[in-house]
CSV table of C-alpha atoms and ligand atoms in Angstrom, one decimal:
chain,number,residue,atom,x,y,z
I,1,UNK,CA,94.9,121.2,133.7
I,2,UNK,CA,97.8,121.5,131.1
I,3,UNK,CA,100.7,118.8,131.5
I,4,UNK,CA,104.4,119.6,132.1
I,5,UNK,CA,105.9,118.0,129.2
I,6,UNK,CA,109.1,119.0,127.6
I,7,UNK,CA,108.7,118.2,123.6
I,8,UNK,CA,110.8,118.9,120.9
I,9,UNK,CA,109.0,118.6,117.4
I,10,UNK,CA,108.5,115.7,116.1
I,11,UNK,CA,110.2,115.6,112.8
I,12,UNK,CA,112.7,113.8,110.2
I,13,UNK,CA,113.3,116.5,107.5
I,14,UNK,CA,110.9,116.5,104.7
I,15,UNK,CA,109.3,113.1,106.2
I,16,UNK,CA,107.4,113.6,109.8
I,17,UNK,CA,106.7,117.3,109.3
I,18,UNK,CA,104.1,115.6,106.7
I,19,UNK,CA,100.6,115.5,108.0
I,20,UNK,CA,99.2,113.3,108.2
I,21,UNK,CA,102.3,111.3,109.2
I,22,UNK,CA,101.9,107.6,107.9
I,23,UNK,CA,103.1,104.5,109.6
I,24,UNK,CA,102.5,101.4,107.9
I,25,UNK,CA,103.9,97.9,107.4
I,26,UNK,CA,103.1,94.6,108.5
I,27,UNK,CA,101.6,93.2,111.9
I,28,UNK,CA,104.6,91.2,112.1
I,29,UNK,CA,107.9,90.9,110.6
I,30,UNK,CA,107.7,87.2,108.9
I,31,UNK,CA,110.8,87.0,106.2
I,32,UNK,CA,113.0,89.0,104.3
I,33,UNK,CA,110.8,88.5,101.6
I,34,UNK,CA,107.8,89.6,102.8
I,35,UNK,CA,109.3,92.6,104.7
I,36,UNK,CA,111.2,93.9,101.5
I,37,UNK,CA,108.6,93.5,99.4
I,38,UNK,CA,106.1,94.9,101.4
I,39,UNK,CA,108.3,98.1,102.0
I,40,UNK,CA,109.5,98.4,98.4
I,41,UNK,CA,105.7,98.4,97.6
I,42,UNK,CA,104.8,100.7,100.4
I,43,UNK,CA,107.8,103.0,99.2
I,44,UNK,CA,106.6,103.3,95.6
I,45,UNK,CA,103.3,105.0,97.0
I,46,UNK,CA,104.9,107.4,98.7
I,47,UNK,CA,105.1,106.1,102.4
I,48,UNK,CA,108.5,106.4,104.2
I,49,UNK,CA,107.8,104.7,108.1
I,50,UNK,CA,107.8,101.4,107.6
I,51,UNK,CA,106.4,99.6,111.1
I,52,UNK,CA,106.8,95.7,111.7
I,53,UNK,CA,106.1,93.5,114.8
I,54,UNK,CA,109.4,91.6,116.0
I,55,UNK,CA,108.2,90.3,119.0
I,56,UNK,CA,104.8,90.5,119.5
I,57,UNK,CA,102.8,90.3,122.6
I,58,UNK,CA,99.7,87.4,122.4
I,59,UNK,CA,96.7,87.0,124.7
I,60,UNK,CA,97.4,83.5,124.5
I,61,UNK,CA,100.8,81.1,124.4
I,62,UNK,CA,101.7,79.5,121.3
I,63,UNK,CA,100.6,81.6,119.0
I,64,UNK,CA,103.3,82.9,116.6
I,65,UNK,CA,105.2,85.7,119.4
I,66,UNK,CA,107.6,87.3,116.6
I,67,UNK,CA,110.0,86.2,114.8
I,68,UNK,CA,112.5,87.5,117.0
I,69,UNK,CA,115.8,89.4,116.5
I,70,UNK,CA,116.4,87.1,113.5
I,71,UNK,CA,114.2,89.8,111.7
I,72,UNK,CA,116.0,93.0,112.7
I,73,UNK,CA,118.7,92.8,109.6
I,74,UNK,CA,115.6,92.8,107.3
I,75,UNK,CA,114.6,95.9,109.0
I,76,UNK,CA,118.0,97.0,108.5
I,77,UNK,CA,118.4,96.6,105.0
I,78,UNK,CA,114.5,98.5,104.7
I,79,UNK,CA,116.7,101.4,105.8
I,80,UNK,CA,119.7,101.0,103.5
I,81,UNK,CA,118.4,99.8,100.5
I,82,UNK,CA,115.2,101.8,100.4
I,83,UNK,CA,115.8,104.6,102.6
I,84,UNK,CA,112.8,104.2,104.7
I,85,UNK,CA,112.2,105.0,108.2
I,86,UNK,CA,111.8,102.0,110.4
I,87,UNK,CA,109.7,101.7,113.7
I,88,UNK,CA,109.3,98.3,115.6
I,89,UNK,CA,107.2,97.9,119.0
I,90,UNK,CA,109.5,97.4,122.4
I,91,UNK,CA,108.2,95.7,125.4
I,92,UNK,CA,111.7,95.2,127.4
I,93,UNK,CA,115.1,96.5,128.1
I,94,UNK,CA,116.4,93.6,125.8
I,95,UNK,CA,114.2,94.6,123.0
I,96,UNK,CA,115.5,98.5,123.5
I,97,UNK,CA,119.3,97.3,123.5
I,98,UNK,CA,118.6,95.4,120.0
I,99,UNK,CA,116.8,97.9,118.6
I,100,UNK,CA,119.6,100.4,118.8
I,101,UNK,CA,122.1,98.4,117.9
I,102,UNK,CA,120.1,97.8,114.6
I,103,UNK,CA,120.0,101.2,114.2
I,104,UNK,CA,115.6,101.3,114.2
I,105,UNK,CA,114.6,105.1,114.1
I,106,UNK,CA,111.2,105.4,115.6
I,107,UNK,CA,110.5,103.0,118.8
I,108,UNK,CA,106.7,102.3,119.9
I,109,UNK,CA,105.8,100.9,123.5
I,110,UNK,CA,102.6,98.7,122.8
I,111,UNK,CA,98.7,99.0,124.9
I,112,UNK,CA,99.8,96.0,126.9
I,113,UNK,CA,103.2,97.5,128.1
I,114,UNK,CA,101.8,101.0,128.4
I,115,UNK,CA,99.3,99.7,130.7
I,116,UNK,CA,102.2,98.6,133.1
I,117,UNK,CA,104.2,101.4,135.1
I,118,UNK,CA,107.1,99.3,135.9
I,119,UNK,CA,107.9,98.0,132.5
I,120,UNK,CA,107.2,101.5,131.0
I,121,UNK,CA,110.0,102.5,133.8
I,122,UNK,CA,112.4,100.2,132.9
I,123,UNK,CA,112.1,101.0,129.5
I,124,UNK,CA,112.4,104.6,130.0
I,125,UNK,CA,115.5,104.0,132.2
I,126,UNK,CA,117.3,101.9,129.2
I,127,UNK,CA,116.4,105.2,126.7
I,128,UNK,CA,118.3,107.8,129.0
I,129,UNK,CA,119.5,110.4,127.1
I,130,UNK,CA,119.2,108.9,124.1
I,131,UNK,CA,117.8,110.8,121.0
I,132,UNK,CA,115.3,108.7,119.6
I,133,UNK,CA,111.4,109.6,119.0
I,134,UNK,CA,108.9,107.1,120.9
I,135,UNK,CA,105.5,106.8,119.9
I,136,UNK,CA,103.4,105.8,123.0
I,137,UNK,CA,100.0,103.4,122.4
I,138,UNK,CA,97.1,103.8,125.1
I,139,UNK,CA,97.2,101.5,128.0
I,140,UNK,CA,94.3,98.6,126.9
I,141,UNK,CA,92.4,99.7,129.6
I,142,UNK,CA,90.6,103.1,128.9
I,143,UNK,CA,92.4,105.5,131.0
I,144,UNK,CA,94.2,108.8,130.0
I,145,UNK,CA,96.0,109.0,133.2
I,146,UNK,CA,97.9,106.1,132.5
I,147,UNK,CA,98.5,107.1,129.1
I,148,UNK,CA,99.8,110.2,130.6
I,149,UNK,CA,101.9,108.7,133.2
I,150,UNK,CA,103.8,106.8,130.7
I,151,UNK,CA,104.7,109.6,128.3
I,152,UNK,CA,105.6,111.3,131.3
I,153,UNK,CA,107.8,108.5,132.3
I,154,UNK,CA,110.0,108.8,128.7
I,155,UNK,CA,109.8,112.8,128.8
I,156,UNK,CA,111.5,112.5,132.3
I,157,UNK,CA,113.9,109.9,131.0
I,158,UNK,CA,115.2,112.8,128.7
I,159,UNK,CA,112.7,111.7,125.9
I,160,UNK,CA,111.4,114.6,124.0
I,161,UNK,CA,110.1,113.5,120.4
I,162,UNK,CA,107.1,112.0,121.4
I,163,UNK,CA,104.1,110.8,119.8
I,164,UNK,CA,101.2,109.4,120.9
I,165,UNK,CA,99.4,106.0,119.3
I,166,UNK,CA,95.5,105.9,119.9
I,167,UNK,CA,94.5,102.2,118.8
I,168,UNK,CA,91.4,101.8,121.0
I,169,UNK,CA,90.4,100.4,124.3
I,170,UNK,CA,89.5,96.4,125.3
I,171,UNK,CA,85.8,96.4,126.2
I,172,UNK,CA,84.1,93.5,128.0
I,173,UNK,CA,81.0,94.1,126.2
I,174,UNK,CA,80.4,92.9,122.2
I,175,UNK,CA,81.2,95.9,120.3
I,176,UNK,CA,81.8,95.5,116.9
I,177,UNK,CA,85.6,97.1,117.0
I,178,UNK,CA,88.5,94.7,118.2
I,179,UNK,CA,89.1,98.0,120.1
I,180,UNK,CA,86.4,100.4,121.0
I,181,UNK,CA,87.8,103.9,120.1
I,182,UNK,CA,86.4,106.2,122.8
I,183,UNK,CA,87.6,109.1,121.0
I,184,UNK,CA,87.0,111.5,124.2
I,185,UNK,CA,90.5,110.0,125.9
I,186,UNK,CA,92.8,110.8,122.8
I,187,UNK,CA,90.6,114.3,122.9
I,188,UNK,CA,91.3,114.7,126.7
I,189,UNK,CA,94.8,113.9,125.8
I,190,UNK,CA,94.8,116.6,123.2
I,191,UNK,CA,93.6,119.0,125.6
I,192,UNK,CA,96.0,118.2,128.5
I,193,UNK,CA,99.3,117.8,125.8
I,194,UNK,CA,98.0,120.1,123.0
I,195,UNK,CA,101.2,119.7,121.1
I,196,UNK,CA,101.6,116.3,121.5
I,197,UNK,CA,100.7,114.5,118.0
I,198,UNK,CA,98.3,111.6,118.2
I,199,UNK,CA,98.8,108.9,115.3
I,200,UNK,CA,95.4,106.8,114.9
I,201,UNK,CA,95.8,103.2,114.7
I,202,UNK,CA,92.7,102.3,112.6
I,203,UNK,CA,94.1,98.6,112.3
I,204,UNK,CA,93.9,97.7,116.0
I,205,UNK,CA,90.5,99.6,117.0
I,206,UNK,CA,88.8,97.7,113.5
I,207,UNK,CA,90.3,94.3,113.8
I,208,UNK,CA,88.8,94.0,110.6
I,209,UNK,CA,89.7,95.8,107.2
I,210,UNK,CA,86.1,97.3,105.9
I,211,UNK,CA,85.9,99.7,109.0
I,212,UNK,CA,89.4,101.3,108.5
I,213,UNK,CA,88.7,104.4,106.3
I,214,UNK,CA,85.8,105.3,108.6
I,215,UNK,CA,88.0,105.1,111.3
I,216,UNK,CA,90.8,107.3,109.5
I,217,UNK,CA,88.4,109.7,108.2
I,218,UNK,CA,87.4,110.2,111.8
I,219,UNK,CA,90.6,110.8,112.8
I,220,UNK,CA,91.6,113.3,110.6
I,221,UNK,CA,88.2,115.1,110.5
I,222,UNK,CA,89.7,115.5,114.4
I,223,UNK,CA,92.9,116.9,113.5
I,224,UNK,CA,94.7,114.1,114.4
I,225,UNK,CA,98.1,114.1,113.2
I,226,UNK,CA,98.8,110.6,111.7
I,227,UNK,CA,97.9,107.1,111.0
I,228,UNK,CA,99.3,103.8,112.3
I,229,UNK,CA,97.9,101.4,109.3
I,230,UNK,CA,98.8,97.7,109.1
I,231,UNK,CA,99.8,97.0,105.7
I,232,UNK,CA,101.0,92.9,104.2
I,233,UNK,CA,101.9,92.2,100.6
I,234,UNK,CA,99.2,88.8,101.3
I,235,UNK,CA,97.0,90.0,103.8
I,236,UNK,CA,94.8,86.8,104.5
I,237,UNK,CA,97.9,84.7,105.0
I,238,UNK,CA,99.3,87.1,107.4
I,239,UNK,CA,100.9,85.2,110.7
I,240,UNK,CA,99.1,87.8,113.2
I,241,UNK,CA,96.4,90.0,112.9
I,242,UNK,CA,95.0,88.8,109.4
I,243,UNK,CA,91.8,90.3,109.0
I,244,UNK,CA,92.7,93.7,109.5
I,245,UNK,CA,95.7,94.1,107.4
I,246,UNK,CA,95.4,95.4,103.8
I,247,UNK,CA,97.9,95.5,100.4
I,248,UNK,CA,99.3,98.5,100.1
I,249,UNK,CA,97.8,99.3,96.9
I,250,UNK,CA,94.6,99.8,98.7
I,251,UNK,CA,96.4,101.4,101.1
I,252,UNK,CA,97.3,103.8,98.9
I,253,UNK,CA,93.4,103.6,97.5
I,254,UNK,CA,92.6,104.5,101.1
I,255,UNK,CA,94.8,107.3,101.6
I,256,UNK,CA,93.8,109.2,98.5
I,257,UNK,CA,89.9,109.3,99.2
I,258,UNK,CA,90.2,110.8,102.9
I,259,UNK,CA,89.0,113.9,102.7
I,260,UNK,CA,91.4,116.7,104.8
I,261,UNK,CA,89.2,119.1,106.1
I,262,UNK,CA,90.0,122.4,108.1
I,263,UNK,CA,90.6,122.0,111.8
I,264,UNK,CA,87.5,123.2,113.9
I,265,UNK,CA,88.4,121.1,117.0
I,266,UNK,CA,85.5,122.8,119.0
I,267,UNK,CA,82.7,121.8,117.0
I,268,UNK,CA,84.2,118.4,116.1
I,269,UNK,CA,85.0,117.9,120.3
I,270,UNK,CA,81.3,118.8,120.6
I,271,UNK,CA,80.3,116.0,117.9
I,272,UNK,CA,82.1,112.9,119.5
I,273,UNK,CA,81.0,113.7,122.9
I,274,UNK,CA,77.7,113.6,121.7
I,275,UNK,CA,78.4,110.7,119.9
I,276,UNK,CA,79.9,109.1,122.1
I,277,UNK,CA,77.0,109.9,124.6
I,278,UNK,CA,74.4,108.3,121.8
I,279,UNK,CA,77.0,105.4,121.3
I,280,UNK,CA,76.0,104.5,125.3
I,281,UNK,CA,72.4,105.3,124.9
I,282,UNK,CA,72.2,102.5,122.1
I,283,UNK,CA,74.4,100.3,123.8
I,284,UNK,CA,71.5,100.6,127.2
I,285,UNK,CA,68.6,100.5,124.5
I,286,UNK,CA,70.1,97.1,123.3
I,287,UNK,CA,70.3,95.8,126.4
I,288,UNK,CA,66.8,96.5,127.1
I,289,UNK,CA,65.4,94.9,124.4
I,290,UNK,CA,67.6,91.9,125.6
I,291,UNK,CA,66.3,91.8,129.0
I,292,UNK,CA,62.8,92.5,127.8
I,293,UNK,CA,63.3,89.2,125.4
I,294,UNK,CA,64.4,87.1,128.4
I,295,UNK,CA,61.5,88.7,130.3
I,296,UNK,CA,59.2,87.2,127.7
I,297,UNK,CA,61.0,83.8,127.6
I,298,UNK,CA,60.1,83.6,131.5
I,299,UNK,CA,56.4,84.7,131.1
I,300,UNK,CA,56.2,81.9,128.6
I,301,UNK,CA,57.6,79.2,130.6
I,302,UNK,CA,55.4,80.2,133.4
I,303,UNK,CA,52.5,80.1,130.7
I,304,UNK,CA,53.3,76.5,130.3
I,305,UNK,CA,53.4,75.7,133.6
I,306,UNK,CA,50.1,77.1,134.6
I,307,UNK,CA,48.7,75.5,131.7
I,308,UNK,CA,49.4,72.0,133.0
I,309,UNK,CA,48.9,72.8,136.3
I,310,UNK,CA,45.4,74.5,135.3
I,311,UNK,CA,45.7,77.7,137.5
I,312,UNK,CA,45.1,81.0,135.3
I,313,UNK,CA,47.0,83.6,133.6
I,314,UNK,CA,46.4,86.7,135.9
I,315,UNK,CA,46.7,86.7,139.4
I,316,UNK,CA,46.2,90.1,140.6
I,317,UNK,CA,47.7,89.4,144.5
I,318,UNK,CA,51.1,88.8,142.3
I,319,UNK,CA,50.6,91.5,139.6
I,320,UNK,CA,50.0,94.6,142.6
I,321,UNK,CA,53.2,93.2,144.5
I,322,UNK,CA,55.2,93.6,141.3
I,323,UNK,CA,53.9,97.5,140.9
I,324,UNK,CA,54.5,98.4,144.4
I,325,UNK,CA,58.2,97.1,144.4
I,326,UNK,CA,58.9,98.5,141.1
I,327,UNK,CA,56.9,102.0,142.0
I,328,UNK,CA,59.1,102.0,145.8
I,329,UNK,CA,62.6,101.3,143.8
I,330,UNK,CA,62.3,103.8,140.9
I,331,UNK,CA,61.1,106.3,143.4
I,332,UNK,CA,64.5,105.5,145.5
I,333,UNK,CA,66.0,106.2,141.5
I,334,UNK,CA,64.4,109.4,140.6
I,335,UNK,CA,61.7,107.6,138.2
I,336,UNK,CA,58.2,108.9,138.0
I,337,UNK,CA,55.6,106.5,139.1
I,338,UNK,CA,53.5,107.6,136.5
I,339,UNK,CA,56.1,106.3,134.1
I,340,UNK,CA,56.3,103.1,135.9
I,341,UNK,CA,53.2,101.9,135.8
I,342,UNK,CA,53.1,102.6,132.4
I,343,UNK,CA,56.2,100.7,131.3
I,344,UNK,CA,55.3,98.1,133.5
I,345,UNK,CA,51.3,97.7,132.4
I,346,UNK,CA,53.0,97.5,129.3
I,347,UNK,CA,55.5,94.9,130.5
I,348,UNK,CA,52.7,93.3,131.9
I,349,UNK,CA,50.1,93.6,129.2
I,350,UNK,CA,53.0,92.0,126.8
I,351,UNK,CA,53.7,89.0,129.3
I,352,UNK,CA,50.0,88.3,129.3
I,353,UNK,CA,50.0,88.2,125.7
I,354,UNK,CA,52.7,85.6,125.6
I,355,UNK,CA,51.8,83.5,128.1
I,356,UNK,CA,48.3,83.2,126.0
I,357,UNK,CA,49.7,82.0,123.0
I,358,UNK,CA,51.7,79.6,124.6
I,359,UNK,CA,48.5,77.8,126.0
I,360,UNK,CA,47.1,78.1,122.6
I,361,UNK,CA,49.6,77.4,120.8
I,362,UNK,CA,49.8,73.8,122.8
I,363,UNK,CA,46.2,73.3,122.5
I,364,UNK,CA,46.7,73.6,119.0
I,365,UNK,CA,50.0,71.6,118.2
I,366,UNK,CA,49.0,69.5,120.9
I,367,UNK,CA,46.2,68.4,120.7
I,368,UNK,CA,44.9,70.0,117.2
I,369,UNK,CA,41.8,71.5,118.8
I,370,UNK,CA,40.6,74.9,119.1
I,371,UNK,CA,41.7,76.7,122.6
I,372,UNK,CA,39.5,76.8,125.5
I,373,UNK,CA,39.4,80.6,126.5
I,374,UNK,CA,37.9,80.6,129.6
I,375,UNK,CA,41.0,78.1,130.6
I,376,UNK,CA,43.7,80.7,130.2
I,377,UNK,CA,41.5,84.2,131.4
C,1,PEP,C1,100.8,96.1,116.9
C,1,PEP,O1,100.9,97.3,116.6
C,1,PEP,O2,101.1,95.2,116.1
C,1,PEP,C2,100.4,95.8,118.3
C,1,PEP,C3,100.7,94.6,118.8
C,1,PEP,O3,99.6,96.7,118.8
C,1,PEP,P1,98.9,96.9,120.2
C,1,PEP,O4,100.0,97.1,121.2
C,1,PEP,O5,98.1,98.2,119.9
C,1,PEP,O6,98.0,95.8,120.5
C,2,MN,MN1,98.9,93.8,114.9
């Protein structure tokens, strides 16, 4: 189902007709210093949208939040002295008002504030009819219909250059992106919005700077149109977001090895679903070998409590009510019980084997003597 969504291109001349289109700047705005010399750097490699956190948004309090609208005239003079575009993040009315008045050309609504109908609303309200491209992040939580609903929200506020920002999803499991990318949303939102451009934020879906030109590649091997990168003139002493930020000189190293090739959106849809699919298959295979671990760990404690309490290993009573269960549920679950009772003989066979060398292994550290078998059969 296609969305109604009334765009105009989105284009400075001779700058966002560019593709890819390149964002890049700091995490956050820190001094004039480190803002202009960041920008005159990122200007002599070519990049003209410089990006820079003024208030940022923190999982925690007291962390550093921004500097605040003390850092818009730095911004300002990025504009005038070196003729760059400038883009900041807004999560409020306030920060809307203060960003037109400094005269900021590109405006970004961050994953926290997209996730968030009312402030997207408000925001939208405070941009009526007023000419200014906003780039839209995904909502934190994985959902295109949020993502969606917000851009919808701008376009029906008279918004028509509008971009979307795909910087990854939060994940409750370990994953080893800040970010987990789940490229299928910003494919379904593609699909629904085809000309809508998506700008990948490798930055925010790495959290860490030696996955970011995998994650660019990936985004432009999927005809994405741009790239959100974090860029600081001293990366490791950067105030927010340290690990992930790079110089722009390697920046720049990063931008000349990606490799444009040819759109062929089909075959490359067909390649992240799948690998997105194989991406949840490890992610259950891991857990398995987890759980089979802890499985272990129990047989082995048992081990050493039948071991002082002299009883043997294998109790066959226990042992059939532990197939039948398992054979009755995975019927219930459309599992074979010929594959039951083989994972679970395995299981089974496995436990016996640990519980074993637990009694050994006591007898031995113990009490330095050799086993006695017939004890633990
Ligand atoms: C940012 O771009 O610095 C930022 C805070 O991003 P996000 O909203 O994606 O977390
Ligand atoms: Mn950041």
């Amino acid at each position: 189902m296609g969305i109604d969504i009334d765009l105009q291109k989105f284009e400075f001349e001779g700058i966002t007709n560019q593709k890819p289109l390149i964002l890049a700047g700091p995490c956050s705005a820190e001094s004039e210093t480190q803002v202009m010399e960041t920008a005159k750097q990122l200007k002599q490699y070519g990049i003209k949208i410089f990006r820079a956190g003024i208030w940022k948004p923190r999982t925690r309090p007291n962390a550093f939040e921004g500097v605040g609208r003390k850092g818009l005239p730095w911004l300002k003079k990025v504009k005038e002295e070196l003729g760059m575009l400038t883009a900041i993040e807004v999560a409020n009315v306030k920060h809307v008002y203060e960003a037109l008045k400094t005269g900021i050309d590109i405006l970004w609504i961050g994953a926290r504030t997209s996730a968030n109908p009312f402030a997207v609303q408000e925001i939208a309200d405070a941009l009526k009819d007023v000419d200014i491209p906003v780039m839209v992040k995904n909502p934190v939580n994985p959902d295109a219909e949020l993502w969606i609903g917000a851009l919808e929200r701008l376009n029906n506020a008279g918004i028509k250059k509008l971009a979307a920002i795909h910087r990854g999803f939060s994940t409750y499991s370990k994953s080893f992106y800040r970010n987990h990318p789940q490229w299928q949303i910003p494919i379904e939102l593609k699909r629904r919005i085809p000309r809508l451009p998506i700008i990948t934020d490798p930055s925010h879906i790495c959290g860490n700077r030696d996955l970011l030109f995998e994650i660019s590649q990936k985004a432009m091997d999927l005809d994405f149109d741009g790239l959100m990168i974090e860029t600081h003139i001293n990366p490791d002493k950067a105030w927010s977001d340290a690990h992930q930020q790079i110089t722009p000189k390697t920046l720049n190293e990063l931008l000349n090895d990606l490799i444009l090739r040819k759109a062929d959106v089909e075959n490359t849809v067909l390649m992240t679903t799948l690998e997105e699919i194989r991406h949840e298959i490890d992610k259950y295979d891991d857990k398995l070998v987890d759980i089979l671990e802890h499985r272990m760990r129990l047989a082995e404690k048992i081990g050493e409590y039948k071991k002082k309490n002299n009883i043997t290993i294998l109790q066959t009573s226990r042992w059939d009510e532990i197939l039948r269960r398992r054979i009755e549920d995975a019927d219930r679950k459309g599992l074979s019980e010929e594959f039951i009772i083989k994972i679970f003989r395995a299981i089974h066979q496995e436990s016996i084997n640990h519980q074993t060398k637990v009694m050994n292994a006591k007898d031995i550290d113990l009490d330095n003597k050799v086993p006695n078998t017939t004890e633990i059969l």
